[in-house]
Short mmCIF file of C-alpha atoms in Angstrom, two decimals:
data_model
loop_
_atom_site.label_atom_id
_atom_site.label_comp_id
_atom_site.label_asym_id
_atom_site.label_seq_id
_atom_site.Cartn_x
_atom_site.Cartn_y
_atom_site.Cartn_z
CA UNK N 1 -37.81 149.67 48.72
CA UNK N 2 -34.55 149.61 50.43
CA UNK N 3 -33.19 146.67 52.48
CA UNK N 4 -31.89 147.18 56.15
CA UNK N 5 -29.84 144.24 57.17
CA UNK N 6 -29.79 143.22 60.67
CA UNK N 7 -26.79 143.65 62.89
CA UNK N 8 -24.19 141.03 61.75
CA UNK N 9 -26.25 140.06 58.97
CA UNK N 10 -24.00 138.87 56.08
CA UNK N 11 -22.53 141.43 53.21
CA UNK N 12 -24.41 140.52 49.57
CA UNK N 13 -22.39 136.85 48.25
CA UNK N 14 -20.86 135.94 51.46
CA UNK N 15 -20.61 132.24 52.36
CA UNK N 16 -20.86 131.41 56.16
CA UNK N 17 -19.50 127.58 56.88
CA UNK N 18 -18.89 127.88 60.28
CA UNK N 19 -20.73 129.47 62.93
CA UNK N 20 -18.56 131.45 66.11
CA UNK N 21 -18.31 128.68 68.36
CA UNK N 22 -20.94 127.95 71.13
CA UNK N 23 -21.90 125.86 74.00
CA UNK N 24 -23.81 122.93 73.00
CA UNK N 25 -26.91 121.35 74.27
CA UNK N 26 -26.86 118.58 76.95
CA UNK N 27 -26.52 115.19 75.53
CA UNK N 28 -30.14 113.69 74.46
CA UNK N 29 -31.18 110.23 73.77
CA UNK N 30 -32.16 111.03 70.51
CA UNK N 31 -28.23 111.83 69.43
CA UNK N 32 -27.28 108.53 70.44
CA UNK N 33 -27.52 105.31 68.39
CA UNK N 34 -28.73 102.16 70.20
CA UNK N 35 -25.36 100.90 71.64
CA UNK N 36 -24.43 104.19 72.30
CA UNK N 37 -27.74 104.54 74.73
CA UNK N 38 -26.96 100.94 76.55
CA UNK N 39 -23.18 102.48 77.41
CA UNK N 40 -25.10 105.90 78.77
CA UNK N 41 -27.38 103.80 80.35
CA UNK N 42 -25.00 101.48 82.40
CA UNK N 43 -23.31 104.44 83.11
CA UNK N 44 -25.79 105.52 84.67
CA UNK N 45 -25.45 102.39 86.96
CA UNK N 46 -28.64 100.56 85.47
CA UNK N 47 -29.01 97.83 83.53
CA UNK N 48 -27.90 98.49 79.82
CA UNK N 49 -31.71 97.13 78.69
CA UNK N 50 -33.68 100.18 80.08
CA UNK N 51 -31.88 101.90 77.32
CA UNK N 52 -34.30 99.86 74.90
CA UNK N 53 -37.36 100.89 77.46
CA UNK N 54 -36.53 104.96 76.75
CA UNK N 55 -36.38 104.57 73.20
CA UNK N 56 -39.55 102.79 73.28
CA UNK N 57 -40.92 105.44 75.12
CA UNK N 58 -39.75 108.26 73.04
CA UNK N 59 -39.43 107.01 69.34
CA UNK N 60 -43.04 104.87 69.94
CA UNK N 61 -44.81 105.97 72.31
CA UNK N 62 -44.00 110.11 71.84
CA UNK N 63 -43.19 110.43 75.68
CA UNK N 64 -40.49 112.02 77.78
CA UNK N 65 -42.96 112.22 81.05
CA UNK N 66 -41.20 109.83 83.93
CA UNK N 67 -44.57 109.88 85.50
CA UNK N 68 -45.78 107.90 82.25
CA UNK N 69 -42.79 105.44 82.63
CA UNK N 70 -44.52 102.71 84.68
CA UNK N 71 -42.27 99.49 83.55
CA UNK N 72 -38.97 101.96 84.88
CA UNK N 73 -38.64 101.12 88.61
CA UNK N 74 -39.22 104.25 90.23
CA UNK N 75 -35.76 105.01 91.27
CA UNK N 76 -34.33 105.25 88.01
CA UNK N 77 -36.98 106.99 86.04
CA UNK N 78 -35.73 110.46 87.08
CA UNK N 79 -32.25 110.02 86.84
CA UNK N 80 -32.17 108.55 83.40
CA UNK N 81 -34.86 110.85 82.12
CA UNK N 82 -32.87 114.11 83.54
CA UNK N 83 -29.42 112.71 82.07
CA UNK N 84 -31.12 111.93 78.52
CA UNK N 85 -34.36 113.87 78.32
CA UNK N 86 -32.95 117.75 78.36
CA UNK N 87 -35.46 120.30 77.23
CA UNK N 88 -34.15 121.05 73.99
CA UNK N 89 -36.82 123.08 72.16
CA UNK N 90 -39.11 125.08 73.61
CA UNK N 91 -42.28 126.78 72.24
CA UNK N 92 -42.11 130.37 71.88
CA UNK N 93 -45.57 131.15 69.08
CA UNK N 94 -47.57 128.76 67.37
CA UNK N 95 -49.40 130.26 63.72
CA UNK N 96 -52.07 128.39 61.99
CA UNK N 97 -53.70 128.74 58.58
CA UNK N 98 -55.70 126.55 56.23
CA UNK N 99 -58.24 125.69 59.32
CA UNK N 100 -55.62 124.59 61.28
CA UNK N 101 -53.63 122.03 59.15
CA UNK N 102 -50.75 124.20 58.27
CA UNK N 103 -48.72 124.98 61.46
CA UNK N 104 -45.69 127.12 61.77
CA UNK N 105 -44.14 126.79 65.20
CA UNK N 106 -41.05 129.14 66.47
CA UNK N 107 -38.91 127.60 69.01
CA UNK N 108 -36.39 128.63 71.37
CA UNK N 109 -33.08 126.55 71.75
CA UNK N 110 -31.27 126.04 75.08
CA UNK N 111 -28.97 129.13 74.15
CA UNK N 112 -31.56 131.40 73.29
CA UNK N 113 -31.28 131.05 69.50
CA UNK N 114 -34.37 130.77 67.59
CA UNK N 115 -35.48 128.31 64.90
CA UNK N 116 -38.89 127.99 63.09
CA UNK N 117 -40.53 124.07 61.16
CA UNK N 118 -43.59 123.77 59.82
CA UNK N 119 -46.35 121.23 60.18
CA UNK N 120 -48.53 120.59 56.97
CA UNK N 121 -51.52 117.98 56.66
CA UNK N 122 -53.20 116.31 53.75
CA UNK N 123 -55.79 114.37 53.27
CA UNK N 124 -53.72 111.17 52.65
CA UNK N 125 -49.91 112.83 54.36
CA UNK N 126 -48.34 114.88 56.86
CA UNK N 127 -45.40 116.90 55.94
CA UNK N 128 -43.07 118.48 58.53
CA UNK N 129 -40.49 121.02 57.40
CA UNK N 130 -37.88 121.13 59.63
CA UNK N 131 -35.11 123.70 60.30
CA UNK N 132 -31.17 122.06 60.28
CA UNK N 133 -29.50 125.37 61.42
CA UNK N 134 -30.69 128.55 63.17
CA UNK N 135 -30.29 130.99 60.83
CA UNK N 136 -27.97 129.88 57.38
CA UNK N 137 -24.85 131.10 55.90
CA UNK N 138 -25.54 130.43 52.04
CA UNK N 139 -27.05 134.39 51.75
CA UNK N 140 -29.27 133.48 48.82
CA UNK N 141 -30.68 137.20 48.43
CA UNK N 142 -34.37 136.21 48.26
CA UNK N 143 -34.32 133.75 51.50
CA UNK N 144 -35.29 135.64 54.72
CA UNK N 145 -33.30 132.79 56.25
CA UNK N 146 -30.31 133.28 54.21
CA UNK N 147 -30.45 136.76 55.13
CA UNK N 148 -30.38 136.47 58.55
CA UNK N 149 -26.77 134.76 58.82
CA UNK N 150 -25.51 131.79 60.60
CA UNK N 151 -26.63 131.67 64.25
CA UNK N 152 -25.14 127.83 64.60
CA UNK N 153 -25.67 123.99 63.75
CA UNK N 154 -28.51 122.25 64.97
CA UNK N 155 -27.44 118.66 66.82
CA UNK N 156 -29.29 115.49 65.98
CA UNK N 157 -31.33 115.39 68.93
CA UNK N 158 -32.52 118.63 67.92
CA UNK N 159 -33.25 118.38 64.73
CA UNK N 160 -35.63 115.00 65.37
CA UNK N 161 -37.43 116.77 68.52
CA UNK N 162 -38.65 118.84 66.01
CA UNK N 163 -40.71 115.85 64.25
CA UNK N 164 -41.49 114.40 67.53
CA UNK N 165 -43.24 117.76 68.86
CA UNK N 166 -45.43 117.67 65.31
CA UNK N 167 -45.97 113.70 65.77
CA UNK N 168 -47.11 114.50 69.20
CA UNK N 169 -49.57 117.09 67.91
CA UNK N 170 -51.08 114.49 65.44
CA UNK N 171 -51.16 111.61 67.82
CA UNK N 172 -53.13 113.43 70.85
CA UNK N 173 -55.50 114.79 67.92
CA UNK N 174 -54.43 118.73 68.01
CA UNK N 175 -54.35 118.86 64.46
CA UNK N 176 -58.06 119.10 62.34
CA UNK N 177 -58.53 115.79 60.78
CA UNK N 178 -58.05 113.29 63.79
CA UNK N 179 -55.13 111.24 65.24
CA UNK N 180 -52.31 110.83 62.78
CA UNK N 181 -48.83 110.32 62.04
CA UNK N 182 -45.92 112.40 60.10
CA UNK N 183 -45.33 110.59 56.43
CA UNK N 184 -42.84 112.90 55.14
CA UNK N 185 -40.39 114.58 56.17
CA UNK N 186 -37.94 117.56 54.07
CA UNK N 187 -34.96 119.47 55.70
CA UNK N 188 -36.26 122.89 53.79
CA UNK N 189 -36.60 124.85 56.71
CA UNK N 190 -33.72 127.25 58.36
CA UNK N 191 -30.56 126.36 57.35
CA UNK N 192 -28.13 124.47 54.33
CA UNK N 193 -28.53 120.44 55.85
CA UNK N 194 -25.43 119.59 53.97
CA UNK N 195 -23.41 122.34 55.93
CA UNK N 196 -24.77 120.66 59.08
CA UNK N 197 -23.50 117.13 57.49
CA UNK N 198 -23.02 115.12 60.33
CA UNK N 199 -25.80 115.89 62.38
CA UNK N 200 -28.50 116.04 59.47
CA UNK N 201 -27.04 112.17 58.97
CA UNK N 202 -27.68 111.47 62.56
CA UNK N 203 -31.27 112.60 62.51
CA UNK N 204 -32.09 110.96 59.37
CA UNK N 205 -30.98 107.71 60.70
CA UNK N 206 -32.91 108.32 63.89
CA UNK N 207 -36.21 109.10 61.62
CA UNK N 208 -36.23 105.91 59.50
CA UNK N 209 -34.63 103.22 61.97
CA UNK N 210 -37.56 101.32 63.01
CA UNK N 211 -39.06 101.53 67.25
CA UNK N 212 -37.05 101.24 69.50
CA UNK N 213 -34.07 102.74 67.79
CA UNK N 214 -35.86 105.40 65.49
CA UNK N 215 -39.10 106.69 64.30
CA UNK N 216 -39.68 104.36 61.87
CA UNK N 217 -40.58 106.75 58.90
CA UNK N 218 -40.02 105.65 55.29
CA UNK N 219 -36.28 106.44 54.00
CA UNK N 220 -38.43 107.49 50.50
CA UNK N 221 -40.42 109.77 52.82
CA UNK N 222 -37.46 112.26 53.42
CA UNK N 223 -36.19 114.64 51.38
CA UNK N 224 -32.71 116.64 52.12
CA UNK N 225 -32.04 120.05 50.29
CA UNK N 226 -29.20 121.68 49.08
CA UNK N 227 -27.98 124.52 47.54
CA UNK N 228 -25.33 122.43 46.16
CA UNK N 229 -22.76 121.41 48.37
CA UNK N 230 -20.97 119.16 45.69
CA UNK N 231 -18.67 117.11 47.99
CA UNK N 232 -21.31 116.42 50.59
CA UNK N 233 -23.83 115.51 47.74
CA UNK N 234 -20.77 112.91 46.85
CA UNK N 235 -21.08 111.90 50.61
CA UNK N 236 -24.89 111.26 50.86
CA UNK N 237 -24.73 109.09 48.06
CA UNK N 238 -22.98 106.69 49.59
CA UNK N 239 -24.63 106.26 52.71
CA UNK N 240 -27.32 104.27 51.82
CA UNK N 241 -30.17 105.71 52.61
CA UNK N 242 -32.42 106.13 49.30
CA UNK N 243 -33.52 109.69 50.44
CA UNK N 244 -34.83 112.18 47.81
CA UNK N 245 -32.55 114.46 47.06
CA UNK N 246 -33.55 118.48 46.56
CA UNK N 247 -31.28 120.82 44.67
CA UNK N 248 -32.21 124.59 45.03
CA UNK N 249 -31.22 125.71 41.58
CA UNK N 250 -33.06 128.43 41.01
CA UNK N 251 -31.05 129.71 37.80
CA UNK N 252 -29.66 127.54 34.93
CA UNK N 253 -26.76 129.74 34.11
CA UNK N 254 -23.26 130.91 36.30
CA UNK N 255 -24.23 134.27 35.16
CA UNK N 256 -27.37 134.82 37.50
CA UNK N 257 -26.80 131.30 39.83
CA UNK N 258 -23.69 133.59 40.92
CA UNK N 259 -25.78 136.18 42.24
CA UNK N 260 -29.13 134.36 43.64
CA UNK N 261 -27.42 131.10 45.21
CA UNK N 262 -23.64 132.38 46.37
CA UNK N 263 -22.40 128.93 46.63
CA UNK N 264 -21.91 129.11 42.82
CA UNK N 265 -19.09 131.15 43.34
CA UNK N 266 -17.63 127.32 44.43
CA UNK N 267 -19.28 124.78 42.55
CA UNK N 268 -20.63 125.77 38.74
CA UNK N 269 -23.77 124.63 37.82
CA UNK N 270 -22.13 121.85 35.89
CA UNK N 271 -20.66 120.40 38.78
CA UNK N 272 -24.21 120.55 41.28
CA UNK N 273 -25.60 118.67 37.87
CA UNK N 274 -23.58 116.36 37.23
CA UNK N 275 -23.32 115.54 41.35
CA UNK N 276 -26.71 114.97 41.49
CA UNK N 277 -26.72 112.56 38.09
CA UNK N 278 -24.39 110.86 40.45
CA UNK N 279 -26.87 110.58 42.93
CA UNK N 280 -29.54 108.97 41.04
CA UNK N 281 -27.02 106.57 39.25
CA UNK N 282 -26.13 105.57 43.14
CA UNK N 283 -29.22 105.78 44.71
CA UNK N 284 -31.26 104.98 41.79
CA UNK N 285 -33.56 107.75 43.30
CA UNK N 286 -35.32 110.91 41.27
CA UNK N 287 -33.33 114.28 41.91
CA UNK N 288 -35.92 116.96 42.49
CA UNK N 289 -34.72 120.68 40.85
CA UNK N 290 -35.64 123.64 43.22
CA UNK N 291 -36.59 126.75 41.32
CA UNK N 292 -38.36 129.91 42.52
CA UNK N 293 -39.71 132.01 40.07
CA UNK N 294 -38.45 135.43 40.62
CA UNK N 295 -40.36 138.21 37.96
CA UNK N 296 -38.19 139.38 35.25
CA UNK N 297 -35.25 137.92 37.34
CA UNK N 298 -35.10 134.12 36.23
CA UNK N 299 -38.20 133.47 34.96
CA UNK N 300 -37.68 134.34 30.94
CA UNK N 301 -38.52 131.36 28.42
CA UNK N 302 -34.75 130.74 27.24
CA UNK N 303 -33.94 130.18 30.64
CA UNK N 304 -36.79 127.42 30.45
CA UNK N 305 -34.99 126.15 27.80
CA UNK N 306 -31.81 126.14 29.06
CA UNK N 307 -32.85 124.18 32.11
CA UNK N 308 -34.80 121.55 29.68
CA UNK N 309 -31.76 121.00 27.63
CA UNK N 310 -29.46 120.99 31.24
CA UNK N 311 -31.89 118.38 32.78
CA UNK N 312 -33.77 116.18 30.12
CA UNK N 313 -33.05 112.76 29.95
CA UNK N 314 -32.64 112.37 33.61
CA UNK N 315 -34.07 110.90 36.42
CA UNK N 316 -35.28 114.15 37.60
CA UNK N 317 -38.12 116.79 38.26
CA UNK N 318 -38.25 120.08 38.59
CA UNK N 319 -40.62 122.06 41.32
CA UNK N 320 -41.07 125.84 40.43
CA UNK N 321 -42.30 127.87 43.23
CA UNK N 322 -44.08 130.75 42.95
CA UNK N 323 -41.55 133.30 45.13
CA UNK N 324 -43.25 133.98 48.23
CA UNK N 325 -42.39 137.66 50.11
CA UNK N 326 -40.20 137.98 52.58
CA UNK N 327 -40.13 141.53 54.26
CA UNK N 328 -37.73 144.99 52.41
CA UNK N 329 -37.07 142.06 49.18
CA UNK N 330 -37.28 143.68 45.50
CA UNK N 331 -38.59 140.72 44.38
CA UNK N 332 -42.06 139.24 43.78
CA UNK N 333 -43.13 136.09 42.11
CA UNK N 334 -43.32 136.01 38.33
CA UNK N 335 -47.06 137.06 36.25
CA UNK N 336 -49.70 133.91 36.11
CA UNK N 337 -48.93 134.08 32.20
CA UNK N 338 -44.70 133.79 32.45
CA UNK N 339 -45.33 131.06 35.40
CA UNK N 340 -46.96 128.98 32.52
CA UNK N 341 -45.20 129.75 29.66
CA UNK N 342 -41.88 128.24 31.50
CA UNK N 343 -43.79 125.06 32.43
CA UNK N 344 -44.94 124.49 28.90
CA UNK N 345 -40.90 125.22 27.92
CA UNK N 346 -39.90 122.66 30.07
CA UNK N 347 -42.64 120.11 29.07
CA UNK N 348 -41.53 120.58 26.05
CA UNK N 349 -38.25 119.18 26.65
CA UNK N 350 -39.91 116.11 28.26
CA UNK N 351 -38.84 117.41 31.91
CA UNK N 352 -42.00 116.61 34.44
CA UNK N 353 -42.52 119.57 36.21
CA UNK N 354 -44.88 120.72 38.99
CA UNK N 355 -46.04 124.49 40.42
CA UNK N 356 -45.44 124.12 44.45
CA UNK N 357 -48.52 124.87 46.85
CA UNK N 358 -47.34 128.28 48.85
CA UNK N 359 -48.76 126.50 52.14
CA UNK N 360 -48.41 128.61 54.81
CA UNK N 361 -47.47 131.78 52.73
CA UNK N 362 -50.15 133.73 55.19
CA UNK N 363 -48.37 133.22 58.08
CA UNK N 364 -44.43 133.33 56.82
CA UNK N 365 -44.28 129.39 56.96
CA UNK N 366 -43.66 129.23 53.38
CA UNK N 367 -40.11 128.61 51.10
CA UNK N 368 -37.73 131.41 52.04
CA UNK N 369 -40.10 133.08 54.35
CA UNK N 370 -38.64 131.34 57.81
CA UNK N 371 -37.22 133.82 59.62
CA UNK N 372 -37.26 133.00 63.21
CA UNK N 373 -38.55 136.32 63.96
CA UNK N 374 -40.11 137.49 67.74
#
């Protein structure tokens, strides 16, 4: 089947780093760090303390409703929630599969660009995947996302409103299973996080910074994924925050890694490798390996091998997933029998390695498949 590529959609291997420039959102609480609230706040002309008050409200209790702000006087509740509470996302579709527990929601940015996360309960977690760019510039060939191109960066406040709108869902009991709370969090929806360094940083700090400031979700909770952005890999590793780090490999050798995951053009796999052994030895955290099984593409035994001997010894594990369709590809996931001949190749090299559940594969919420489509 032949591919049509949508207007402005990137020629096969290009790299996108930066979007055309566009306006940016208003200012939102949530891309502001504690002091930097109080100074809005007494800006404002009121007292720098209702700063801590609006975090409350938002990072604890989920609301951005002045009418719920009771212990605001009045007076101030609508200036101060129209100067830090702009409508940043808003809902365009909502998809559910798996009785409800899997959730892909598309939203609708203050510009009109589109981005998609997805919601996922457990019986003992709650995911959310959420989206770091709309659209991505890395043009790995089997990504719907990656095909799209680079709409723009996603800003902090942006980024976290998307965890809020699924912690909202779980706390008023929208979600099959009863009042809950998001456990995990992985930036593996649209978009490269690490091309989107600064504000990825700012919404992980907002996440696992206890109420008022943040969310108060487990550092060990969030994962951030790359497709192996060796300098910025450098740069999370020394920021302290023992975050699981997620490299999307998908191919053990330069030969094919050129051609499925462009970025190899700039860093070998060597380098992504060794960057993330750096990680680990910093961190002291497990690296987890990213590899979609593509039939007849990457999915051959020696390439098992290759990976084993690439990876063993190392504080690492390795999630295959099962290629999931995205629409005009070539490609399809690999046979039931090659899937589990490349596990046993890696087990035998002493790498753990797991087969990833394609949650959400029914309604295009699953790896690759976001597409922020209408």
């Amino acid at each position: 089947m032949s591919t049509v590529s949508p207007p402005g959609a990137p020629v096969p291997g290009q790299l996108t780093f930066v979007a055309r420039p566009r306006a940016k959102p208003a200012r939102h609480l949530a891309d502001l760090t504690m002091a930097e609230r109080r100074a809005a706040v007494a800006e404002l002309g009121e007292k720098p303390f209702r700063a801590d008050q609006l975090s409350r409200h938002y990072f604890e209790k989920l609301n951005s409703d002045p009418s719920l702000m009771t212990d605001l006087p009045a007076a101030a509740r609508e200036k101060l929630t129209t100067a830090l509470f702009p409508t940043l996302l808003t809902s365009v579709r909502e998809m559910t599969t798996d009785s409800g527990t899997t959730r892909k929601m598309l939203w609708r940015l203050f510009d009109g660009a589109l981005v998609e996360s997805v919601l996922m309960r457990y019986t003992d977690r709650t995911t959310m995947c959420v989206s770091s760019q709309a659209g991505c510039g890395m043009n790995c060939p089997f990504c719907a996302t990656g095909q799209a191109g680079l709409t723009r960066n996603m800003t902090t406040a942006e980024i976290v409103e998307q965890v809020v709108a699924g912690a909202r869902a779980l706390a008023s009991g929208d979600v099959p299973g009863g009042p809950g709370r998001v456990n995990n969090v992985v930036f593996m929806g649209m978009g490269e996080p690490l091309a989107n360094y600064k504000a990825v940083i700012g919404a992980v700090r907002r996440m696992v910074e206890p109420a008022p400031d943040g969310l108060g979700i487990s550092a060990r909770g969030i994962t951030v994924s790359t497709v192996g952005l060796v300098p910025a890999i450098g740069k999370l590793a020394d920021e302290g925050l023992p975050v699981t780090l997620a490299v999307s490999l998908h191919a053990p050798d330069d030969e094919l890694r050129d051609t499925l995951v462009p970025i190899n053009t700039r860093w070998k796999v060597a380098e992504v490798l060794d960057a993330a052994w750096e990680y680990t030895a910093k961190t002291k955290r497990r690296v987890s390996i990213e590899y979609a099984l593509i039939k007849d593409i990457n999915d051959q035994e020696w390439r098992a091998d290759l990976l084993g001997r690439l990876i063993k010894n190392q504080l690492v594990h390795v999630n295959l997933i099962p290629l999931n369709p995205t629409p005009g590809s070539k490609w399809t996931a690999s046979r039931p029998e090659d899937e589990r001949a490349f596990v046993r190749r890696l087990e035998s090299h002493g790498v753990p390695v797991t087969v990833r559940d394609t949650r959400g594969r029914e309604i295009d919420g699953a790896c690759g498949q976001l597409a922020a489509a209408e």
